[in-house]
Structures are given as structure tokens and as C-alpha cells.
XYZ file of C-alpha atoms in Angstrom:
716
model
C 138.697 132.820 104.137
C 138.194 131.744 107.733
C 137.362 134.712 109.946
C 137.810 135.159 113.689
C 134.041 134.784 114.171
C 134.164 131.315 112.649
C 136.812 130.246 115.166
C 134.271 130.762 117.954
C 131.815 128.304 116.399
C 131.807 124.531 116.870
C 133.431 122.559 114.098
C 131.228 120.344 111.939
C 133.100 117.287 113.180
C 132.343 118.168 116.755
C 128.680 118.896 116.004
C 128.255 115.625 114.118
C 129.883 113.816 117.038
C 127.506 115.535 119.452
C 124.557 114.689 117.211
C 125.607 111.045 116.983
C 126.175 110.945 120.715
C 122.819 112.628 121.302
C 121.045 110.164 119.018
C 122.731 107.249 120.759
C 121.906 108.697 124.159
C 118.288 109.362 123.186
C 118.028 105.875 121.708
C 119.289 104.365 124.923
C 117.007 106.586 126.961
C 114.027 105.755 124.724
C 114.723 102.032 124.792
C 115.366 102.238 128.503
C 112.128 104.153 128.989
C 110.176 101.571 127.005
C 111.892 98.786 128.890
C 111.322 100.484 132.246
C 107.726 101.247 131.329
C 107.247 97.616 130.323
C 108.748 96.456 133.607
C 106.619 98.841 135.635
C 103.526 97.974 133.591
C 104.105 94.261 134.222
C 104.701 95.012 137.887
C 101.538 97.133 138.153
C 99.476 94.504 136.351
C 100.896 91.827 138.618
C 100.173 93.946 141.701
C 96.644 94.729 140.482
C 96.037 91.051 139.735
C 97.502 90.140 143.103
C 95.255 92.627 144.880
C 92.197 91.424 143.005
C 92.947 87.733 143.355
C 94.115 88.136 146.929
C 90.749 89.449 148.041
C 88.789 86.812 146.129
C 91.143 84.009 147.174
C 91.065 85.011 150.811
C 87.267 85.185 150.743
C 87.116 81.633 149.448
C 89.752 80.560 151.978
C 88.037 81.988 155.073
C 84.686 80.626 153.911
C 86.185 77.152 153.589
C 87.780 77.480 157.026
C 84.495 78.385 158.692
C 82.685 75.600 156.857
C 85.373 73.179 158.055
C 84.847 74.425 161.609
C 81.096 73.836 161.260
C 81.750 70.366 159.806
C 84.012 69.605 162.759
C 81.309 70.843 165.119
C 78.744 68.551 163.476
C 81.166 65.615 163.667
C 81.786 66.253 167.374
C 78.044 66.314 168.001
C 77.678 62.945 166.308
C 80.494 61.425 168.452
C 80.361 63.465 171.665
C 81.926 61.117 174.223
C 85.611 61.665 173.373
C 85.108 65.420 173.317
C 83.196 65.376 176.598
C 85.777 63.191 178.307
C 88.615 65.354 177.058
C 86.877 68.535 178.150
C 86.145 67.252 181.648
C 89.693 65.977 182.047
C 91.203 69.270 180.857
C 88.997 71.368 183.069
C 89.670 69.234 186.145
C 93.403 69.403 185.456
C 93.248 73.213 185.355
C 91.597 73.447 188.822
C 93.672 75.266 191.373
C 95.674 72.836 193.499
C 95.286 74.117 197.074
C 95.954 72.556 200.518
C 92.848 71.952 202.630
C 92.457 72.745 206.337
C 91.565 70.075 208.839
C 87.924 69.062 208.859
C 85.736 67.647 206.156
C 83.245 70.444 205.824
C 82.600 72.572 202.773
C 83.837 75.740 204.499
C 87.345 74.329 204.594
C 87.598 74.409 200.757
C 89.705 77.465 199.833
C 88.179 80.315 197.847
C 90.908 80.011 195.218
C 89.649 76.530 194.383
C 86.068 77.717 194.316
C 86.969 80.476 191.860
C 88.820 78.075 189.581
C 85.883 75.641 189.720
C 83.459 78.375 188.644
C 85.768 79.414 185.774
C 85.999 75.800 184.582
C 82.419 76.052 183.257
C 81.808 72.300 183.886
C 80.173 70.540 186.862
C 82.624 70.135 189.807
C 81.953 68.073 192.940
C 84.292 67.454 195.934
C 83.893 64.144 197.858
C 85.566 63.241 201.142
C 87.010 59.802 201.876
C 83.555 58.543 202.828
C 81.949 59.721 199.579
C 80.177 62.640 201.245
C 79.667 65.741 199.087
C 81.709 68.658 200.478
C 81.238 71.065 197.543
C 79.211 71.020 194.347
C 78.962 73.435 191.418
C 77.035 72.841 188.181
C 76.907 75.737 185.710
C 74.206 73.949 183.698
C 71.669 73.659 186.539
C 68.958 76.211 187.065
C 69.241 78.345 190.219
C 66.109 76.798 191.771
C 67.425 73.215 191.558
C 70.846 73.217 193.167
C 70.661 69.854 195.019
C 71.894 66.818 193.091
C 69.209 64.321 192.134
C 69.147 60.714 193.248
C 70.597 59.561 189.920
C 73.546 61.949 190.251
C 74.089 60.840 193.859
C 74.131 57.256 192.638
C 76.687 58.155 189.963
C 78.883 59.943 192.515
C 78.732 56.913 194.780
C 79.904 54.731 191.912
C 82.727 57.187 191.156
C 83.741 57.097 194.820
C 84.279 53.353 194.518
C 86.782 53.776 191.656
C 90.401 53.112 192.367
C 92.545 55.929 193.730
C 94.381 58.388 191.473
C 92.562 59.856 188.495
C 90.553 58.642 185.578
C 87.449 58.933 183.405
C 84.350 56.749 183.694
C 81.447 56.514 181.252
C 78.132 55.142 182.470
C 75.541 53.631 180.114
C 71.826 53.082 180.480
C 70.167 50.014 178.969
C 67.192 50.902 176.827
C 66.664 47.472 175.233
C 68.254 44.068 175.260
C 71.775 44.380 173.820
C 71.300 48.153 173.421
C 72.374 50.988 175.708
C 73.064 54.722 175.502
C 75.576 56.940 177.371
C 74.030 58.205 180.569
C 76.877 60.142 182.129
C 80.590 60.822 181.930
C 82.643 61.438 185.051
C 86.238 62.498 185.492
C 87.927 62.354 188.899
C 91.285 63.353 190.357
C 92.546 62.702 193.900
C 95.588 64.976 193.617
C 93.945 68.392 193.442
C 92.677 68.662 197.044
C 94.551 66.410 199.482
C 92.221 63.978 201.221
C 89.429 64.719 198.742
C 88.301 63.442 195.351
C 87.443 66.129 192.850
C 84.846 64.885 190.403
C 83.508 66.495 187.223
C 80.365 64.683 186.230
C 77.956 65.452 183.468
C 74.769 63.650 182.658
C 73.265 63.227 179.195
C 71.041 66.245 179.872
C 74.107 68.480 179.917
C 76.177 66.892 177.132
C 75.349 69.878 174.866
C 76.737 72.337 177.412
C 80.005 70.449 177.788
C 80.311 70.127 174.008
C 79.926 73.904 173.727
C 82.712 74.395 176.279
C 84.873 71.904 174.386
C 84.193 73.548 171.059
C 84.785 77.122 172.310
C 87.991 76.104 174.077
C 89.217 74.334 170.947
C 88.492 76.923 168.271
C 89.701 79.831 170.460
C 93.174 78.406 169.906
C 92.861 78.513 166.098
C 95.113 81.050 164.347
C 95.168 81.200 160.550
C 97.734 84.022 160.711
C 98.860 86.599 163.253
C 95.737 88.671 162.613
C 93.314 85.921 161.586
C 91.251 84.195 164.271
C 87.785 82.684 164.747
C 85.098 84.553 166.648
C 81.797 83.164 167.968
C 78.756 85.211 168.980
C 75.278 84.163 169.915
C 72.306 85.422 167.948
C 71.097 87.243 171.056
C 74.292 89.309 171.213
C 76.698 87.493 173.582
C 80.328 87.359 172.448
C 81.702 83.889 173.321
C 85.060 84.225 171.523
C 86.411 87.716 170.857
C 89.693 88.490 169.071
C 90.624 84.805 169.459
C 90.022 84.840 173.244
C 87.513 82.499 174.947
C 85.334 84.749 177.122
C 84.591 82.680 180.250
C 82.008 85.344 181.020
C 80.288 86.228 177.724
C 80.322 89.904 176.709
C 76.995 91.468 175.758
C 77.749 93.257 172.513
C 74.615 95.403 172.385
C 75.222 96.836 175.858
C 79.004 97.079 175.466
C 78.790 100.667 174.164
C 81.278 99.862 171.366
C 79.991 101.944 168.432
C 82.198 100.047 165.954
C 81.256 96.554 167.192
C 77.455 96.936 167.229
C 76.928 97.621 163.458
C 79.279 94.738 162.621
C 77.236 92.428 164.881
C 74.016 93.594 163.200
C 75.504 92.479 159.884
C 76.494 89.163 161.464
C 72.876 88.586 162.436
C 71.866 88.599 158.776
C 73.681 85.262 158.386
C 70.779 83.617 160.235
C 68.584 84.126 157.152
C 71.335 83.361 154.623
C 72.307 79.678 154.772
C 75.206 80.304 152.396
C 76.755 82.803 154.826
C 77.486 86.533 154.571
C 80.609 88.513 153.605
C 80.994 91.956 155.154
C 83.757 94.594 154.862
C 84.462 97.096 157.621
C 87.309 98.772 159.500
C 88.625 96.972 162.569
C 91.772 97.221 164.728
C 94.471 94.639 164.235
C 95.759 92.428 167.027
C 99.406 93.250 166.310
C 99.019 97.041 166.058
C 96.700 99.696 167.405
C 95.770 101.011 163.947
C 92.508 100.149 162.247
C 92.409 98.687 158.762
C 89.900 97.480 156.207
C 88.762 93.962 157.092
C 86.551 91.483 155.246
C 84.857 88.784 157.313
C 82.699 85.778 156.596
C 79.843 84.881 158.970
C 77.922 81.592 159.057
C 75.025 80.673 161.310
C 74.915 77.443 163.341
C 71.187 77.091 164.056
C 71.387 74.244 166.603
C 73.114 76.448 169.194
C 72.128 79.793 167.598
C 75.777 80.670 167.135
C 77.320 82.978 164.580
C 80.763 81.672 163.658
C 83.122 83.746 161.563
C 86.635 84.845 160.714
C 88.156 87.497 158.496
C 91.272 88.909 156.877
C 92.742 92.388 156.495
C 92.881 93.767 152.962
C 96.289 95.366 153.448
C 97.923 92.013 154.282
C 98.499 91.820 150.540
C 101.125 94.594 150.933
C 103.569 92.063 152.352
C 103.414 90.067 149.116
C 103.684 93.305 147.095
C 106.802 94.353 149.026
C 108.451 91.052 148.143
C 107.663 91.603 144.459
C 108.900 95.207 144.654
C 112.260 94.137 146.095
C 112.625 91.635 143.276
C 111.838 94.373 140.735
C 114.463 96.742 142.187
C 117.035 93.969 142.121
C 116.330 93.414 138.400
C 116.554 97.150 137.709
C 119.932 97.499 139.387
C 121.408 94.768 137.213
C 119.878 96.111 133.996
C 121.002 99.716 134.628
C 124.602 98.507 134.735
C 124.147 96.932 131.304
C 122.675 100.198 129.983
C 125.705 102.196 131.179
C 128.050 99.776 129.436
C 126.019 100.094 126.245
C 126.173 103.907 126.422
C 129.979 103.884 126.746
C 130.255 101.547 123.770
C 127.878 103.766 121.758
C 129.941 106.875 122.549
C 133.146 105.197 121.318
C 131.421 104.023 118.137
C 130.081 107.543 117.501
C 133.564 108.997 117.834
C 135.009 106.554 115.301
C 132.167 107.209 112.827
C 132.604 110.983 113.101
C 136.351 110.706 112.582
C 135.754 108.668 109.421
C 133.179 111.066 107.948
C 135.115 114.214 108.889
C 138.015 113.191 106.651
C 135.639 112.516 103.775
C 133.776 115.822 104.211
C 136.750 118.171 104.608
C 137.414 118.505 100.851
C 133.814 119.446 100.096
C 133.666 121.892 102.985
C 136.812 123.645 101.768
C 135.266 123.889 98.292
C 132.149 125.604 99.654
C 134.206 127.870 101.904
C 136.110 129.107 98.839
C 132.815 129.623 96.945
C 131.178 131.713 99.635
C 134.358 133.754 100.055
C 134.304 134.783 96.374
C 130.559 134.766 95.578
C 129.956 138.117 97.280
C 132.262 139.901 94.849
C 130.705 138.520 91.667
C 128.525 135.855 90.137
C 130.943 132.959 90.653
C 129.487 129.432 90.484
C 130.629 126.084 91.926
C 132.094 123.482 89.596
C 129.784 120.481 90.137
C 132.418 118.045 88.849
C 134.614 118.710 91.907
C 131.888 117.771 94.405
C 131.935 114.154 95.696
C 128.718 113.493 97.587
C 125.129 113.752 96.378
C 124.133 115.971 99.311
C 126.923 118.398 98.502
C 125.961 118.269 94.818
C 122.486 119.381 95.829
C 123.998 122.171 97.938
C 126.168 123.244 95.007
C 123.171 123.295 92.685
C 121.264 125.333 95.256
C 124.190 127.766 95.577
C 124.363 128.183 91.806
C 120.598 128.750 91.707
C 121.085 131.356 94.412
C 123.503 133.199 92.131
C 120.990 133.053 89.265
C 118.159 134.131 91.602
C 120.218 137.083 92.777
C 120.617 138.232 89.177
C 116.852 137.908 88.663
C 116.190 139.693 91.952
C 118.360 142.610 90.997
C 116.528 142.879 87.679
C 113.136 142.551 89.428
C 114.143 145.177 91.978
C 114.849 147.682 89.263
C 111.475 146.965 87.640
C 109.756 147.177 91.042
C 111.342 150.530 91.739
C 110.098 151.806 88.401
C 106.594 150.491 89.085
C 106.571 152.003 92.580
C 107.700 155.308 91.161
C 104.766 155.300 88.729
C 102.290 154.407 91.476
C 103.793 157.073 93.723
C 103.501 159.778 91.062
C 100.045 158.857 89.756
C 98.220 158.018 92.999
C 94.991 160.083 93.406
C 95.797 160.427 97.116
C 98.468 162.761 98.366
C 101.694 160.946 99.384
C 104.365 162.633 101.456
C 107.650 161.330 102.878
C 108.939 163.030 106.049
C 111.915 162.747 108.315
C 111.157 162.061 111.999
C 111.806 165.814 112.542
C 109.005 166.767 110.117
C 111.071 167.804 107.069
C 109.491 166.966 103.701
C 111.818 164.879 101.481
C 109.412 163.767 98.747
C 105.788 164.294 97.647
C 103.731 163.127 94.670
C 101.807 165.226 92.166
C 98.462 164.778 93.981
C 99.971 166.519 97.006
C 100.525 169.640 94.929
C 96.939 169.475 93.670
C 95.426 168.973 97.129
C 97.482 171.603 99.020
C 98.025 174.159 96.252
C 101.751 174.380 97.041
C 104.432 173.965 94.393
C 107.194 171.344 94.557
C 109.799 173.900 95.535
C 107.567 175.114 98.364
C 107.098 171.610 99.777
C 110.424 169.794 99.258
C 112.806 170.666 102.079
C 110.088 172.494 103.952
C 108.669 171.650 107.366
C 105.056 170.696 108.003
C 105.246 172.882 111.111
C 106.417 175.947 109.208
C 103.853 175.383 106.450
C 101.144 174.904 109.120
C 99.637 172.002 107.188
C 97.986 170.622 110.354
C 94.933 172.692 111.255
C 95.290 171.543 114.878
C 98.973 171.075 115.960
C 97.839 168.657 118.697
C 96.542 166.360 115.948
C 100.084 166.102 114.515
C 101.458 165.246 117.971
C 98.803 162.536 118.342
C 99.667 161.144 114.891
C 103.420 161.060 115.621
C 102.750 159.449 119.033
C 100.682 156.661 117.466
C 103.336 156.164 114.819
C 106.071 155.703 117.423
C 103.860 153.406 119.525
C 102.484 151.139 116.768
C 104.824 151.647 113.811
C 101.862 152.452 111.554
C 98.543 154.339 111.563
C 95.483 153.570 109.418
C 92.692 156.040 108.431
C 93.156 158.599 111.213
C 90.757 161.559 110.862
C 92.614 164.885 110.584
C 92.009 168.418 109.303
C 94.622 170.046 107.026
C 94.977 173.687 106.039
C 95.920 174.201 102.392
C 97.692 177.174 100.855
C 94.442 179.084 100.261
C 93.606 178.839 103.977
C 90.732 176.410 103.421
C 90.488 173.498 105.897
C 89.991 170.027 104.396
C 88.606 166.968 106.161
C 91.029 164.118 105.455
C 92.004 160.574 106.359
C 95.734 160.066 106.954
C 97.526 156.704 107.007
C 101.220 156.272 107.667
C 104.012 153.850 108.311
C 107.639 154.062 109.380
C 109.850 152.891 106.515
C 113.597 152.493 106.126
C 115.307 154.012 103.077
C 119.065 153.698 102.679
C 119.418 152.831 106.338
C 117.455 155.871 107.578
C 113.939 155.959 109.042
C 111.246 158.030 107.346
C 107.503 158.484 107.781
C 105.514 157.592 104.672
C 102.057 159.215 104.860
C 99.060 158.955 102.527
C 96.444 161.745 102.749
C 92.931 161.319 101.308
C 90.572 164.296 100.987
C 87.114 163.267 102.303
C 85.618 166.767 102.524
C 83.019 166.062 99.810
C 82.178 162.722 101.448
C 81.704 164.439 104.825
C 79.338 166.961 103.258
C 77.292 164.173 101.659
C 77.265 162.308 104.970
C 75.946 165.379 106.777
C 73.225 165.779 104.156
C 72.184 162.132 104.508
C 72.076 162.465 108.297
C 69.888 165.549 107.933
C 67.470 163.714 105.673
C 67.393 160.773 108.060
C 66.708 163.105 110.984
C 63.806 164.783 109.193
C 62.387 161.388 108.195
C 62.614 160.132 111.776
C 60.964 163.307 113.106
C 58.148 162.761 110.609
C 57.680 159.207 111.836
C 57.773 160.364 115.434
C 55.056 163.000 115.003
C 52.725 161.283 112.545
C 49.397 160.055 114.015
C 49.966 156.637 112.545
C 51.665 153.516 113.884
C 55.369 153.506 112.950
C 57.675 150.626 113.896
C 60.964 149.118 112.662
C 62.099 145.510 113.330
C 65.401 143.697 112.930
C 65.790 140.260 111.339
C 64.678 138.498 114.549
C 61.534 140.591 114.925
C 62.919 142.763 117.734
C 61.809 146.418 117.838
C 64.556 148.879 116.865
C 62.268 151.956 116.515
C 58.731 152.913 117.441
C 56.971 156.285 117.576
C 55.054 157.798 120.463
C 51.699 157.124 118.793
C 52.242 153.345 119.066
C 53.085 153.718 122.770
C 50.081 156.002 123.331
C 47.776 153.601 121.510
C 48.895 150.426 123.331
C 49.740 151.792 126.776
C 53.254 150.299 126.774
C 56.312 152.315 127.774
C 59.327 152.678 125.518
C 61.341 150.443 127.881
C 58.679 147.727 127.466
C 58.910 147.809 123.674
C 62.468 148.659 122.553
C 64.641 145.571 121.992
C 61.776 143.131 122.643
C 60.081 140.834 120.144
C 57.190 142.666 118.438
C 55.133 139.508 117.832
C 55.450 138.125 121.381
C 54.569 141.527 122.846
C 51.656 142.631 120.651
C 50.417 139.555 118.737
C 50.551 136.739 121.311
C 47.768 134.446 120.066
C 48.744 134.357 116.384
C 52.430 134.918 117.198
C 53.931 131.628 115.863
C 52.222 131.871 112.466
C 52.758 135.615 112.006
C 56.377 135.475 113.152
C 57.113 132.546 110.829
C 55.680 134.514 107.852
C 57.863 137.461 108.874
C 61.060 135.367 109.069
C 60.255 133.583 105.788
C 59.859 136.935 104.003
C 63.435 137.850 104.971
C 64.870 134.675 103.437
C 62.838 135.281 100.233
C 63.846 138.939 100.029
C 60.217 140.075 99.766
C 57.407 140.891 102.175
C 53.662 141.318 101.919
C 53.033 145.048 101.466
C 49.811 144.987 103.530
C 48.828 143.023 106.595
C 45.885 143.346 108.960
C 46.128 141.565 112.288
C 44.842 141.598 115.837
C 47.034 143.217 118.487
C 46.676 143.749 122.193
C 47.189 146.664 124.532
C 49.108 146.467 127.787
C 45.787 146.183 129.680
C 44.806 143.185 127.514
C 42.311 145.067 125.333
C 42.323 143.891 121.714
C 43.064 146.132 118.688
C 42.866 145.612 114.951
C 45.767 147.260 113.093
C 46.415 147.609 109.376
C 50.152 147.756 108.494
C 51.943 148.814 105.294
C 55.309 146.988 105.187
C 58.605 147.357 103.339
C 62.038 145.745 103.695
C 65.108 147.651 104.931
C 68.417 146.978 103.132
C 72.018 148.011 103.741
C 74.427 149.485 101.200
C 75.148 146.003 99.820
C 71.469 145.258 99.279
C 71.255 142.774 102.161
C 67.976 142.720 104.124
C 68.502 144.187 107.619
C 64.887 144.359 108.816
C 61.478 145.847 108.087
C 59.700 149.153 108.560
C 55.925 149.358 108.893
C 53.415 152.236 108.968
C 49.844 151.501 109.911
C 46.642 152.661 111.552
C 44.179 151.504 114.176
C 41.092 150.217 112.305
C 39.397 148.745 115.370
C 36.413 151.148 115.372
C 36.020 150.907 111.633
C 35.929 147.109 111.675
C 33.522 147.085 114.619
C 31.211 149.566 112.845
C 31.319 147.479 109.701
C 30.445 144.393 111.712
C 27.604 146.242 113.439
C 26.381 147.550 110.077
C 26.377 144.047 108.634
C 24.498 142.833 111.667
C 21.829 145.545 111.287
C 21.520 144.935 107.565
C 21.011 141.246 108.224
C 18.463 142.056 110.894
C 16.671 144.460 108.524
C 16.546 141.832 105.858
C 15.067 139.286 108.271
C 12.428 141.769 109.403
C 11.659 142.669 105.850
C 11.230 139.034 104.897
C 9.179 138.092 107.946
C 7.122 141.195 108.803
C 6.181 142.956 105.650
C 4.062 145.948 106.476
C 5.659 146.777 109.853
C 6.780 150.158 108.665
C 7.565 151.724 111.987
C 10.114 149.041 112.807
C 11.563 149.379 109.336
C 11.886 153.111 109.653
C 13.622 152.765 112.993
C 16.080 150.247 111.614
C 16.725 152.404 108.539
C 17.476 155.363 110.785
C 19.991 153.281 112.745
C 21.586 152.212 109.478
C 21.857 155.878 108.364
C 23.446 156.764 111.746
C 26.037 154.026 111.437
C 26.809 155.124 107.850
C 27.218 158.679 109.063
C 29.701 157.477 111.726
C 31.666 155.784 108.968
C 31.646 158.948 106.866
C 29.484 157.418 104.157
C 26.295 158.880 102.581
C 22.902 157.874 103.939
C 21.339 154.796 102.381
C 17.724 155.855 103.094
C 16.088 159.235 102.744
C 12.995 160.580 104.371
C 9.894 161.143 102.248
C 7.078 162.414 104.370
C 7.833 160.278 107.381
C 8.832 157.286 105.337
C 12.389 156.117 104.652
C 13.049 154.870 101.157
C 16.123 153.673 99.341
C 18.081 156.287 97.558
């Protein structure tokens, strides 16, 4: 029969559909997770590889770039004339074009032109129409030699004779027949200062300086990327090219006060002793933004001019490549997620069709089981296996039939168990009592009558309060409180008053039980009065034994299994000078027997494992002040109730004086024997020694060895 409660539950068809849908959903989620994890893993590996390879690749790239720059510099030095001519022409072209006042004197040359000539960093000379020098500037000359030499004047005169306009002239000097070398290069322009010829001339002595200007001007224009440029510093600390800018006036790095620049320059200097160049990583501001970033640079030293040439790259430039890969990944994910959604919809439809198919097949078997469970409660009805279609339902039917058989067996076993419990209840040596929560007695066993002296009629239906079974009513309240708090109580000490008025020491255990739907308190009472009396007697004997050990004028000590002191008497403390706090809980061997401690302690521990100990031991001990004692100990093992060794107890005496006297006696006897053997006839000495021997024997409590016979001492 289908009840109203069953209508509130989900149908099996719906649950199977939800399970199928859940499995499909979890499968999609799991596959999607694996797929997504695989995608992300590939992406992370690619990014990690990109980061790793980017740094290594860029290092190789910037090194090659700097080496190419150095190769170009070497090539220019081997063929300097084109570079020199180009440099002079470029610098002359950049000179400020300014009108000149009337008069061919140097003062008429405007200051703007002078400034531009100084910034050109190449020699500049201004000639009038007659070839007279109006202005001359040579950055390569020393301050003390500002006048042009005769050879330069001759060169200028030859330049003056060149045709009007502008041009470049190279002069050669013959050093041998059919052999000459460049002597000077001159560049002139008549259009910069009207009425004047502006000449930039450089002799062979200053070719290096012009080549440096050419090289610095050329490589300052190099840009490998928006943040990658070439810098050039001198070994002495002058910055020639900084941040891709040609410093017409070099910047002194060491006096610049830039705390970030100076340590980087110090690292650059190390390239002078490393021909292969130096890589160095540091933080440096970018050209495009104001923020600083991690930068790796390569420095190489050019020894001819004592230049440090380098460039670098920023580590986070790789993020641009990573962003491109990330956008590609997101694009792939968007397309794949759409496919996953389509697959989920198709899976849901397939689950619905599968559930509809199985629900029709299962309905007959479900109805069969519903009929079984509706009738099984009233009797021992079983399911007809032949009417069940599926193997799983056959197994359920077999299990249901076994349940019917098991219920029959359980009912039979319950009856036997009740009989067995009844016998245990009646024959238990401990008193058993069943109470209501209000304290009314509903059942007791025979031992309860014997313990309390009450009859069955007096107990059943009575109240423990009215019978005054609890000697102390507060004890009952404590017992009931624990019962309500914990549900059970084990071995609670309590005193009960029996019918005769005698008070018994008991242990009570209880538990709240349910009988026929009602709660009761099942209590078991054990009389331990005789045990308590025996316990008190044992404690009295132990107390008297301990008092004896405390007061005896012998050493008394007890040790645990590790050799720690658990008891010692006052005599031991008096003898050694230690306080009780010094001794109790500390290792006996480390405290008293330091020198022989390892051997003695090992013998002690070994005796525990063997279960036997040497009954006598004589050993050296020490007082607190360091004085040495000789003690003789009588030992025995301590055991618990199970016979397990728990420690040792020892009683002994101080035999220091006795052993010293014995040693002294032996010494005197040996001395007497030597005198007797060597000096026969020296009676006075013998008598004196014999007297000393008798005195030592008297101190030891032994009879005299020699007796006096008329002034002589003879053996007894």
C-alpha cells in the first residue's frame, strides 16, 4: 500500500534520471577539468620555457650585438678616411648658420656660431677671403698649444685655394717612392658664414679623436627596441653615451651622486679583466616609463680607447609575448566551452530516454516488492522468486526472504537471551536493583536481599529514600546527577545502610536502560567492606615498615627502574650531607657513585631485565662535600601485584672506618713482618708495633693478638 509519506519522496525514475544526469555532468566536468588542466599545463610550460629561453636568447642576442659593434669599430679603425670625412662633413653641416657683421676680425663672429663650433667636437677654422684665420677651435689640442703649426697653416692655405662652395679634401704625405700615407683631411663650406670659409681640418695626429666622435655619433642612434640602446663609458668613469644619448660633455659617473648608477658602473669595470665580457642583472628605469624593472646587460671592454661598450634588455619584456599567447589560449577556451555545453545538452536528453526505458522495465518488480513489504509485517510471507525478472531484484528477493528467516531466528534467540539474562540477574553475586527515575524499586535479585537483609516484599515497590539505603543522601543526588549527565556511572564509591543499621562500603555502577518504552536505572552494587578493611591493614603495615626504615641507623634507599630515587631515609641524608630535594627523583648512581657510575648503573639495569639482582654489593660513594665513603648494600627487587619488577630496595651501612682500619692493620702487619725478618732481636721496636696492632684490633672490636708477659709481648 502506498502511504501519504511515500508521496513526498522522489520517484525511482526521477532519482535514476538525476543520477544519470549527475554522472553525465560529473563526467563532462571531469573531462573538462582534465582538458582545462592540460591546456593550462601546456600554457604554463610554454610560458616557463618562453621565460627561460627568452632570457638566454636575449643574452646571446645582446652579446652578439655588442661584438658586432666592436667589429664595426675595428673595421672603421682599419679604414678611417671615409668615417673621418663623413664626420667632418656632418659636423660642419650642423654648424649654426649666422650672418656676420662688417669687418673681417674674429670679434665679428657671432657667439651662436662659436657655441655650435664647440659642440661639434671637431676642429673648426674660419678663413676670410684672403685666407686669413678669423677663428680657430681644436678640441684635440692641449691648452698650452693653441696656435696652429706651420704644417696646419700650409694645409689651410691649400684649402683656401679650393674652388668655391663646399667639399672634402684629403692630403697625403710621401714616405717612399710610390708610397704615401694620409696626412690630413679637410672639409670646407662657404655657405655657413657669408664672406667666410668654414674649414674643419684634422691631421693624422687627431684621426683617433675624430673616429671616436664618428663612432659615438653613429652608435648613439642605434635602437634594438624601444628600451634597448647602446651605452659607452670610459674606464675612468666618464659616460659618453647614456640612455642612447650622445653626451657632448661627458658625465662623470663617480661624482654624479647617482646611488643606482655607481654600483652598476663598478660591475662594468670588471669587463676590463674579462675578455669574454660580463653579464650583470640589476634594476634600472625604462625609457618609456618611470618605473624601474629588472634589467640584464652585457659589457665588453675596448682596450684601445679604454671604453666599456654595452647594452641590455628588460626581463619583463617577455610579458608582451606571454600576453599574446594568453589571448590565443582564451580564444581557444571560448570555442571549446561552447562544444562542452552542446555535449551536456545531448547527454541530458540521452539520460532522459534511458531512464524512461528502464522505468518501464522496473515498475513490475517494484510493485512486487511493494506488495511484499506491505504484507511481511503481518506474518512470515516470502517473495516468489519465479516472478522476479532481473538478477539484482532476485538478489533483493533472496535477501528479503533471508530477512524473514533471520527474524524467526532472532525471535527464538531473543527468548533464549531473556532466559539467560534472567539467570544471570538472579544468580549474580553482586546486588542488582532496577529503579524508576523517581527512585521506586521495580526489581531486585537475590543477592540484594542477602546484602541488605530486606525481604522481597520490603524492597519491591518501595523507595530507596524511604528505606534510607543511602547512608549519605547527598551521595544519591551525586549519583543521579552523574547518571543524567553521562548516561552511565562506573565504580562510584558509596556507603549504604542495611536493615540492621550497619554501614557497608560499596562500589555502585549504573546505566539508564529502556524497558517497554520506559526509562529505568539499572544499578549493580558490590560490597567492598572486607576489601577496605584489608586495604587499611596493608596501609598500616606499610606505614610501620616505612617508619622503621626512616628511623633505623642504616642506609635505606629505594630506586625505580631507571635508577631514580623514590625513597631515602634521614640517615642517608645525614651521612652524605645532601638535602632531600637534592636526592629525591634524581639518579642514585650519577649523584653518589660518579666515577664507577656507567659500570654500576649498567649492572643495575641488566639485573632488572634478568629479574634478579646481586644480594650484596660494596661500592665507593661520595658525600656532597666530595669526601669518599665505602658503603655495603643488601639489595632486593620490588615487584607489583602481577610480579613485574618495579624497582629495588637496598639497606646498607657505612663501612668506611672498618675498611680503613683493616687496611691500616694490614699495613702494620706487613711492616711488623719486614722488621721481624730484617731486625731480629730489636725487641723494643717489636713490642711497640705489637702494641699498635693490639690497639687497632681493639678499635675493630677484636681480641688482642699479643699479650704481655713481663714486659714482653708474645703471640696468644
